PDB file of C-alpha atoms and ligand atoms in Angstrom:
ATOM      1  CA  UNK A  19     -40.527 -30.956-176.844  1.00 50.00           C
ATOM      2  CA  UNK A  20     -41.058 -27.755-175.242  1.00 61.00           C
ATOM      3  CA  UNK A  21     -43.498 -27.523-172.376  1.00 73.00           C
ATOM      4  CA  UNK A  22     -47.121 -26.869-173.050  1.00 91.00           C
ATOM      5  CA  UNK A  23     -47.652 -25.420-170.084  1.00 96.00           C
ATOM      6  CA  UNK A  24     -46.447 -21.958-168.579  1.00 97.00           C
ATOM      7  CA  UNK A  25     -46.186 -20.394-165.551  1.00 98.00           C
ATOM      8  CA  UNK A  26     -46.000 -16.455-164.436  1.00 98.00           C
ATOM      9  CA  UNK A  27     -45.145 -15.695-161.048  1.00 98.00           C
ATOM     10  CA  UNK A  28     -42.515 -14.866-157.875  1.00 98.00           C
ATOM     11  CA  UNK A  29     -41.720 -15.762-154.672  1.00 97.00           C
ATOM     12  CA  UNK A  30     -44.982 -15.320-153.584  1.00 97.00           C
ATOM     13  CA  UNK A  31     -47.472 -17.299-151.112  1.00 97.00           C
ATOM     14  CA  UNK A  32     -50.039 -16.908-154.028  1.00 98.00           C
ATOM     15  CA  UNK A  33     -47.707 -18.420-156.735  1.00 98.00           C
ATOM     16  CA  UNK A  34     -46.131 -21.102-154.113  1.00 98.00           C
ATOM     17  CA  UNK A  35     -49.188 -22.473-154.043  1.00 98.00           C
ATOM     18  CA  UNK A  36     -49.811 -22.788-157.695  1.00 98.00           C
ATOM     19  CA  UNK A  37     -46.290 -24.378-158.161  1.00 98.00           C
ATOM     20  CA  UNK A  38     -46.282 -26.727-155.467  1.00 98.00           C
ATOM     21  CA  UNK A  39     -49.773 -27.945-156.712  1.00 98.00           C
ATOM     22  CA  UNK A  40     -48.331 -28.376-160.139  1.00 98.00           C
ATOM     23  CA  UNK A  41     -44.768 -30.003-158.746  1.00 98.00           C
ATOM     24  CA  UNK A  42     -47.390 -32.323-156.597  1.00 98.00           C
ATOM     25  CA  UNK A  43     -49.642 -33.280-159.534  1.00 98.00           C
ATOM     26  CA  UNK A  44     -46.701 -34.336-161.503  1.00 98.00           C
ATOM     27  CA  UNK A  45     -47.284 -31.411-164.673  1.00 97.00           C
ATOM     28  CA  UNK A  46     -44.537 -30.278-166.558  1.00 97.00           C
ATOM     29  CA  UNK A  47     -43.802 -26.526-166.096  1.00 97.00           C
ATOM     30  CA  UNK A  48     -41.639 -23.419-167.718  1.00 96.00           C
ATOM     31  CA  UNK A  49     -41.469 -20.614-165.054  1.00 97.00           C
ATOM     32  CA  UNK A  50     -41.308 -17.538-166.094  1.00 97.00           C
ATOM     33  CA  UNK A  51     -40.319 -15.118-163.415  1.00 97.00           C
ATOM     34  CA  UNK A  52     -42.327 -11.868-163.412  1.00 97.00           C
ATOM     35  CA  UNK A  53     -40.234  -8.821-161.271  1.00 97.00           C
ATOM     36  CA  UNK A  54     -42.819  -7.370-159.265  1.00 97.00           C
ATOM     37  CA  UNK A  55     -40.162  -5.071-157.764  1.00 96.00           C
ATOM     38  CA  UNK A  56     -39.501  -3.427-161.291  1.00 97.00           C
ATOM     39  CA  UNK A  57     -43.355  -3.125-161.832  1.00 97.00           C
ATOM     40  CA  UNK A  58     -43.086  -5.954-164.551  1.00 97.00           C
ATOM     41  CA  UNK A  59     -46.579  -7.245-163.723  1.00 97.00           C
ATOM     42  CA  UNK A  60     -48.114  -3.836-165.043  1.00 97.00           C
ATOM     43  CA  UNK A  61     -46.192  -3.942-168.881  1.00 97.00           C
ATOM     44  CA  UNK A  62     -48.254  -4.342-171.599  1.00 97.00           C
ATOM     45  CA  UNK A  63     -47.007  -7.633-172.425  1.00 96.00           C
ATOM     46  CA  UNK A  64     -47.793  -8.865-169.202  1.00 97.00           C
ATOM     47  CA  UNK A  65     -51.246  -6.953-168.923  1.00 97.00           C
ATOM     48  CA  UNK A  66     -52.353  -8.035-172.028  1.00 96.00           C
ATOM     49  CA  UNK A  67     -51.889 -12.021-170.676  1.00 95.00           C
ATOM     50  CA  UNK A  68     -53.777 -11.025-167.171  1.00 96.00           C
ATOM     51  CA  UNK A  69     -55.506  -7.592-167.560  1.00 96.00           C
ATOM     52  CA  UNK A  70     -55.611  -7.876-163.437  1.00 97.00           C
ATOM     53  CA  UNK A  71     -51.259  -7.006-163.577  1.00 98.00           C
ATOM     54  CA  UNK A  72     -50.991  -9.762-160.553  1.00 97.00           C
ATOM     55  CA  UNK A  73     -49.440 -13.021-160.538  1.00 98.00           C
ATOM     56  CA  UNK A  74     -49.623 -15.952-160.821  1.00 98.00           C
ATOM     57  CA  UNK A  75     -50.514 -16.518-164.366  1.00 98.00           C
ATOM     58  CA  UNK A  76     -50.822 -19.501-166.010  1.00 98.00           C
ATOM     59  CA  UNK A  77     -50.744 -20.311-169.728  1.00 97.00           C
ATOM     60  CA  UNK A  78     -51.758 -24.069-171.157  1.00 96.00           C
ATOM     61  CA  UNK A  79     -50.713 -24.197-175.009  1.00 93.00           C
ATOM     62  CA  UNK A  80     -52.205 -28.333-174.967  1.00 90.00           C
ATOM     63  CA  UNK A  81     -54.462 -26.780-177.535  1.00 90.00           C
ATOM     64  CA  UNK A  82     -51.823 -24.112-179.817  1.00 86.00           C
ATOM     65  CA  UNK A  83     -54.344 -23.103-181.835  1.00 91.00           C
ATOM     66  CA  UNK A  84     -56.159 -21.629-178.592  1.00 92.00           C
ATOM     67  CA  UNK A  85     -54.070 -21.299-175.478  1.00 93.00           C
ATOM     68  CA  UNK A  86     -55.739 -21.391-172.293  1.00 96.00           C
ATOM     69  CA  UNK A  87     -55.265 -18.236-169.708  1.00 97.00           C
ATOM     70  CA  UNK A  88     -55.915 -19.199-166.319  1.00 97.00           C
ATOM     71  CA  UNK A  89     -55.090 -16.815-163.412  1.00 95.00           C
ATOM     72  CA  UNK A  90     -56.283 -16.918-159.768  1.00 97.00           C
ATOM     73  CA  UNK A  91     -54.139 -19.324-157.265  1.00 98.00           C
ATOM     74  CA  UNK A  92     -57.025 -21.056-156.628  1.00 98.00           C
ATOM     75  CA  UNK A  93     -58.388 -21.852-159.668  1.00 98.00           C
ATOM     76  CA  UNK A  94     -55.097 -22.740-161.095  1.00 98.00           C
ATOM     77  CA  UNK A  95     -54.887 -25.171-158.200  1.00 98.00           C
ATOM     78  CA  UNK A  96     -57.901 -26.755-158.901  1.00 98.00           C
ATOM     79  CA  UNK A  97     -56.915 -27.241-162.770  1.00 98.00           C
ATOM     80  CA  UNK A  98     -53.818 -28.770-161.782  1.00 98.00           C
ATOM     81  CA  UNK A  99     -56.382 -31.077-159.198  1.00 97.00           C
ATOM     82  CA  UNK A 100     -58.678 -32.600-162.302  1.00 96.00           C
ATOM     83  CA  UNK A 101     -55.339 -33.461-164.268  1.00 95.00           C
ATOM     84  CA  UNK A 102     -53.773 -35.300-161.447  1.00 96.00           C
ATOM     85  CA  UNK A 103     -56.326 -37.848-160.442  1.00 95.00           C
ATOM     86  CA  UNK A 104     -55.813 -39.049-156.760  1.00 96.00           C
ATOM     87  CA  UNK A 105     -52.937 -36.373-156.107  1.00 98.00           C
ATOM     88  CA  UNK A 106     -54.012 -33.440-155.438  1.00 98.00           C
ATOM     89  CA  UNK A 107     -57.764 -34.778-154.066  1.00 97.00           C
ATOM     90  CA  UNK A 108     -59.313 -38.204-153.715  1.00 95.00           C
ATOM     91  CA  UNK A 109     -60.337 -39.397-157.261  1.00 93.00           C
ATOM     92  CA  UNK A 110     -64.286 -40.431-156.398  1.00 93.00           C
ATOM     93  CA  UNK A 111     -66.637 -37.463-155.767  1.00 93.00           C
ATOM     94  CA  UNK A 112     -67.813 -37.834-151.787  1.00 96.00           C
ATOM     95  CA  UNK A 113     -67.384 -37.175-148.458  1.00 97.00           C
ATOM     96  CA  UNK A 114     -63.453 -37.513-148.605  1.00 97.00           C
ATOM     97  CA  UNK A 115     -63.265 -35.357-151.805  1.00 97.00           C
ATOM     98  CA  UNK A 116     -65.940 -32.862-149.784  1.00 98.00           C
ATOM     99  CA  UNK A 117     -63.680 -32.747-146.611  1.00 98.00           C
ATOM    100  CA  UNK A 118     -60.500 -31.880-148.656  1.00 98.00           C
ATOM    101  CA  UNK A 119     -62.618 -28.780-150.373  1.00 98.00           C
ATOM    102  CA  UNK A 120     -63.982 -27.646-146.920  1.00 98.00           C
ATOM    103  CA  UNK A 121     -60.356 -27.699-145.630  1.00 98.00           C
ATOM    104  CA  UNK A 122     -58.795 -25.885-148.592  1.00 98.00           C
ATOM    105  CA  UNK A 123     -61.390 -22.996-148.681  1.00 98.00           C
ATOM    106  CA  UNK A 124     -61.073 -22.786-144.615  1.00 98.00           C
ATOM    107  CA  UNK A 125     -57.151 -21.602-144.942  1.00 98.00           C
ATOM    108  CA  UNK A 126     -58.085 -19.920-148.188  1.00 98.00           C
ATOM    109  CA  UNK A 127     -61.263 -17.712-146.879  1.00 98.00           C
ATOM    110  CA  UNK A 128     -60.675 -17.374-143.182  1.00 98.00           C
ATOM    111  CA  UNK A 129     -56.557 -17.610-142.971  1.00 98.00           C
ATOM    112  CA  UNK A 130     -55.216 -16.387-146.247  1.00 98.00           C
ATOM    113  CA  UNK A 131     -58.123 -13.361-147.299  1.00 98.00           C
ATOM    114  CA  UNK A 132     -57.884 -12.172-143.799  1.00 98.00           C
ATOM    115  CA  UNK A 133     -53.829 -12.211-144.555  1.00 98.00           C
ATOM    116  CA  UNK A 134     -54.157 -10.509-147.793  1.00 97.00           C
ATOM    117  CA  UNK A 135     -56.462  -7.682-147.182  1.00 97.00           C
ATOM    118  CA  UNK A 136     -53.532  -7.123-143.934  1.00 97.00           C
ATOM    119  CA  UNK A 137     -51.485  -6.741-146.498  1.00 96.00           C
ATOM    120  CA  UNK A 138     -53.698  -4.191-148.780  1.00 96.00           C
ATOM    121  CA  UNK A 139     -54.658  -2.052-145.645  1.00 96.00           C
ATOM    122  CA  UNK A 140     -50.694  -1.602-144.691  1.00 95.00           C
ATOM    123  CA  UNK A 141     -50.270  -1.012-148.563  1.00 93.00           C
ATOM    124  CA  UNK A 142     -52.616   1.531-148.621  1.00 94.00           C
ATOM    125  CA  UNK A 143     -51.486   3.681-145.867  1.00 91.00           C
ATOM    126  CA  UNK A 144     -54.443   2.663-143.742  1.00 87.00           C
ATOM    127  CA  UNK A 145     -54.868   2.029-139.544  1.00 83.00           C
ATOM    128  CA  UNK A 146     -52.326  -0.373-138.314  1.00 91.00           C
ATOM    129  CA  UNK A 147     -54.482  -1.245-135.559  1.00 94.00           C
ATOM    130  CA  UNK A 148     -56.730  -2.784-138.282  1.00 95.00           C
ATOM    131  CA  UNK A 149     -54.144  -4.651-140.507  1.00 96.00           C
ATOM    132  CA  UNK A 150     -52.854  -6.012-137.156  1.00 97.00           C
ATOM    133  CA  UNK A 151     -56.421  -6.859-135.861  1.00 97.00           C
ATOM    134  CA  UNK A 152     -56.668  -8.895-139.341  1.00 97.00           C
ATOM    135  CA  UNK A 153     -53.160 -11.023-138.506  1.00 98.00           C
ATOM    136  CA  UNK A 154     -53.900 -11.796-135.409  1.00 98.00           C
ATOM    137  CA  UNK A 155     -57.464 -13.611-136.438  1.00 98.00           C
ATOM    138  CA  UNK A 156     -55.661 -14.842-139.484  1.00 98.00           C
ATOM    139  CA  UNK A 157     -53.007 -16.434-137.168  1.00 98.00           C
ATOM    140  CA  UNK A 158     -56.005 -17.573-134.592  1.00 98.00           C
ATOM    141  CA  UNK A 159     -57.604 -19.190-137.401  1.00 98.00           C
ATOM    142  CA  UNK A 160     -54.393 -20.912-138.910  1.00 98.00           C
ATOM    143  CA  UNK A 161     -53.956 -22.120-134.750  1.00 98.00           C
ATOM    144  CA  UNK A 162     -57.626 -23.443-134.620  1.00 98.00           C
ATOM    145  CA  UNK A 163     -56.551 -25.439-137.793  1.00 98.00           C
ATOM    146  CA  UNK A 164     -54.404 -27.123-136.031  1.00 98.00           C
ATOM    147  CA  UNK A 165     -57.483 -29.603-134.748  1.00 98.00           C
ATOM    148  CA  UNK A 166     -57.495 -31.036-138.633  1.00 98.00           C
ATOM    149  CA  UNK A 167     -54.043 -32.893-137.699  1.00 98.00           C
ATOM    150  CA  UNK A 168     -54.704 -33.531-134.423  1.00 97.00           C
ATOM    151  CA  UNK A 169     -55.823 -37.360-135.421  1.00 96.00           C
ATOM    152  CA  UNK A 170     -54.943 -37.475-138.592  1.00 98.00           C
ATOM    153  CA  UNK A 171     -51.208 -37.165-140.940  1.00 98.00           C
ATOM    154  CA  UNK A 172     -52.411 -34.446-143.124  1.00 98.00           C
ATOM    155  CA  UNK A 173     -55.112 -31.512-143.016  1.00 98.00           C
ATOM    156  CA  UNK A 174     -57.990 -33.539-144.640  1.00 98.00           C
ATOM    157  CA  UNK A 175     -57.285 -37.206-143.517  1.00 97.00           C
ATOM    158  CA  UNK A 176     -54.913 -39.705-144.414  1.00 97.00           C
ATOM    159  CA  UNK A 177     -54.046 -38.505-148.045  1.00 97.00           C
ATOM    160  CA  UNK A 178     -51.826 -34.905-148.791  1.00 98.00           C
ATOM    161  CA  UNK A 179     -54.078 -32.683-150.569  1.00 98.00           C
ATOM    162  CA  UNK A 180     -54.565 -28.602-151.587  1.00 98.00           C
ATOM    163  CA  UNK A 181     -55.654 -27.986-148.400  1.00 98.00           C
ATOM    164  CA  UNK A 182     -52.049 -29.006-147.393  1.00 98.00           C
ATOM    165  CA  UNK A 183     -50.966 -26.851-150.109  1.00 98.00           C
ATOM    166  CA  UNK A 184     -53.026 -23.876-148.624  1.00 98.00           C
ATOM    167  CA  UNK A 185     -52.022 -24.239-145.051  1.00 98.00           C
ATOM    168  CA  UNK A 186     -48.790 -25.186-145.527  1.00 98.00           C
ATOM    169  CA  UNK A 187     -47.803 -21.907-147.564  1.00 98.00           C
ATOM    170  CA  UNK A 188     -49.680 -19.491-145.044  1.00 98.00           C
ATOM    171  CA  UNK A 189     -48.302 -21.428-141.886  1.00 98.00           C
ATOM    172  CA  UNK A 190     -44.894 -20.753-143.049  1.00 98.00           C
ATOM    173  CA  UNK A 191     -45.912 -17.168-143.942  1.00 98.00           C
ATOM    174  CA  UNK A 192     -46.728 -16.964-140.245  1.00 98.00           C
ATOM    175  CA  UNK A 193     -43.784 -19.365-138.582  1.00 98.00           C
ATOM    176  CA  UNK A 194     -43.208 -16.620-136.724  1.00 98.00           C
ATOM    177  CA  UNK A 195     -46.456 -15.573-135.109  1.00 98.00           C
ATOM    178  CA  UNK A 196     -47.741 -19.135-134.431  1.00 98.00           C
ATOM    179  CA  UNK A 197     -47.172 -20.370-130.765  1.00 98.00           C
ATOM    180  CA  UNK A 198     -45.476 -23.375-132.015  1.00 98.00           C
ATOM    181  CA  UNK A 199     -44.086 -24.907-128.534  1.00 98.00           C
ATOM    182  CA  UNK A 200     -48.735 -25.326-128.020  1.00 97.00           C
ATOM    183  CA  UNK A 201     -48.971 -26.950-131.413  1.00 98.00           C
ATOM    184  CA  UNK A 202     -47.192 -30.240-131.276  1.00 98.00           C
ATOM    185  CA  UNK A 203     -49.186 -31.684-133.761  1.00 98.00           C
ATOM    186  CA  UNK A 204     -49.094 -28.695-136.404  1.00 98.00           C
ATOM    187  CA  UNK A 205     -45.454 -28.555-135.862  1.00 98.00           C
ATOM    188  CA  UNK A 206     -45.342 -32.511-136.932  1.00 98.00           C
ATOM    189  CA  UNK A 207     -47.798 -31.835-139.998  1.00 98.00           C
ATOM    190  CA  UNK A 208     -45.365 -29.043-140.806  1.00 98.00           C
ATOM    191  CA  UNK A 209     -42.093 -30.712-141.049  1.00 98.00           C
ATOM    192  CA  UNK A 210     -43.540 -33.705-142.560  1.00 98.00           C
ATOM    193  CA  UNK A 211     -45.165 -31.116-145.754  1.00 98.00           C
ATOM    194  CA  UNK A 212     -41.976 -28.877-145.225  1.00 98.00           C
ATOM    195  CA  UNK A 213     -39.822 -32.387-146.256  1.00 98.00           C
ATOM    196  CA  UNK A 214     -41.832 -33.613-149.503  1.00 98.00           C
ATOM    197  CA  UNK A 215     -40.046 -33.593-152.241  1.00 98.00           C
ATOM    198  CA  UNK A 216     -42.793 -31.708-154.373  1.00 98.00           C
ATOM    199  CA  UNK A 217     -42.920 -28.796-152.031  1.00 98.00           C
ATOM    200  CA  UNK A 218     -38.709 -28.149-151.930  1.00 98.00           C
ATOM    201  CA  UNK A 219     -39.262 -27.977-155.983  1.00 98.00           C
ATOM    202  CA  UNK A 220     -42.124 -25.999-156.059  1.00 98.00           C
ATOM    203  CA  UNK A 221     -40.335 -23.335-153.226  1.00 98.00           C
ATOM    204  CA  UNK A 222     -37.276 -23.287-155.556  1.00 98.00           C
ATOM    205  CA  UNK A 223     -39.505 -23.042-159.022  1.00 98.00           C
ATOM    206  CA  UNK A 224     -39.063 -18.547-158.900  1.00 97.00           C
ATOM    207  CA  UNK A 225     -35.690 -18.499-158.023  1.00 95.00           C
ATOM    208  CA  UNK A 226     -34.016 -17.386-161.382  1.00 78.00           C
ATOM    209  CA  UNK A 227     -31.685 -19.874-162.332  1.00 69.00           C
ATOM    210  CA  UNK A 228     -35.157 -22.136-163.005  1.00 65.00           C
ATOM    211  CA  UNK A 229     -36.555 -19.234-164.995  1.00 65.00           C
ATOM    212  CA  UNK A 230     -36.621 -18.940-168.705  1.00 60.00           C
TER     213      UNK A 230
HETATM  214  N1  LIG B 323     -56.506 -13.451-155.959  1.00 74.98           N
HETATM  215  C1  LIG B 323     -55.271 -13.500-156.702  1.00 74.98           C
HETATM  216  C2  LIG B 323     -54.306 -12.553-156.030  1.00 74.98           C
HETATM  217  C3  LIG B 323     -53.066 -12.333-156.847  1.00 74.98           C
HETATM  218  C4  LIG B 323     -52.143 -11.328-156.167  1.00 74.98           C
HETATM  219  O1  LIG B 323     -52.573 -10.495-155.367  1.00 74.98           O
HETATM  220  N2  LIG B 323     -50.856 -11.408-156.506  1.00 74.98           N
HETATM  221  C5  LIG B 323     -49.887 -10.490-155.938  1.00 74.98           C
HETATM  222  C6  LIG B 323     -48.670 -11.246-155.447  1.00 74.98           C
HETATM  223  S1  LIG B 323     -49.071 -12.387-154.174  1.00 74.98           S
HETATM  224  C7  LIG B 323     -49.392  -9.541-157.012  1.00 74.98           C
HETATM  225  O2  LIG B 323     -49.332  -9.894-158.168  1.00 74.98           O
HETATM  226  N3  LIG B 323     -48.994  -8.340-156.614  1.00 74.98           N
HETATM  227  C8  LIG B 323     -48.416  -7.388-157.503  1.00 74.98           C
HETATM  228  C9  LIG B 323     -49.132  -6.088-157.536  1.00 74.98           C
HETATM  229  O3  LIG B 323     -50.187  -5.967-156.885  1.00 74.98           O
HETATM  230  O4  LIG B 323     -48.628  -5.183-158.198  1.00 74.98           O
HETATM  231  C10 LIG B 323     -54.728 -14.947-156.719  1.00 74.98           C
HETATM  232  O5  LIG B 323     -54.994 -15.689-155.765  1.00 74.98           O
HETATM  233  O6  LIG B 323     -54.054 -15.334-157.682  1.00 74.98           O
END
């Protein structure tokens, strides 16, 4: 039976996290591998599945009469999150379930934003001294993270979560910025998320011999 669910996207911090969330919750998958480098996010084909021309995109055909279009990382995360009870997020609403959402939108809003719009300013042509300015508070911020693990396994207690997912692809973004030989305990956190099973899959899902 073919997969009912489908997912747009490249080697890309954005789509890593969507497929390591998925690989982690356990959902079946196709990838389909969109070339950004050939512009393949701005054909009509594409643009007429996410009007936006950025990936990741992801399709759910559970229903085939109406197929569900769900872009944003985030949001695609948290869909994979409410079908994966207990993997993704503690199962109960409360203040575990709370901690794990405080944690995820800390790497997503003060790391990973700050990241991006780094990115968009160099893009753009714009001052250097800014996009640098905005890596070096991104990279602060990923450091001060580092307290999460300092007593616990993982970056919202004892259970892996999205927050993992978030900080995980972002730290790796920025191995090479991070003052690693300061941050015993990050470096622990890291090789222990680095060595999951889920996340090696979900790394490997855009490389093209796993594309359709
Ligand atoms: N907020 C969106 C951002 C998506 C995004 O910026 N994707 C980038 C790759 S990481 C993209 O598609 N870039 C291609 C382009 O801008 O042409 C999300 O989190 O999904």
């Amino acid at each position: 039976m073919p997969n009912s669910t489908k997912l747009y996207g490249a080697r890309t911090g954005n789509c890593f996290r969507v497929s390591i969330a998925l690989e982690e919750a356990g959902i079946a998958y196709e990838v389909h591998v969109v070339d950004l480098g050939e512009g393949e996010q701005r054909s009509p084909e594409y643009i007429r599945l996410n009007p936006a021309g950025k990936v990741p995109t992801l399709i759910d055909h559970a229903n085939p009469e109406a197929p569900f279009v769900l872009s944003q990382s985030c949001a695609i995360m948290l869909w994979a999150m409410a079908r994966a009870p207990g993997r993704l997020a503690p199962i109960e609403e409360g203040p575990l379930r709370d901690r794990v959402l405080e944690r995820f939108f800390y790497f997503v809003t003060d790391v990973i934003a700050r990241s991006h719009a780094a990115f968009a300013l160099r893009r753009a042509g714009a001052s250097i001294d800014a996009a640098n300015t905005l890596d070096r508070l991104a990279v602060e911020a990923l450091t001060a993270g580092a307290r999460f693990v300092s007593n616990a396994p993982f970056m919202a207690g004892d259970h892996f979560s999205i927050a993992d997912i978030a900080a995980f692809t972002i730290a790796s973004a920025y191995q090479a910025d991070l003052a690693w030989a300061g941050l015993p305990e990050l470096g622990r956190w890291y090789k222990s998320v680095a060595e999951r099973p889920a996340v090696k899959r979900g790394l490997g899902a855009f490389d093209l011999s796993n594309s359709r």
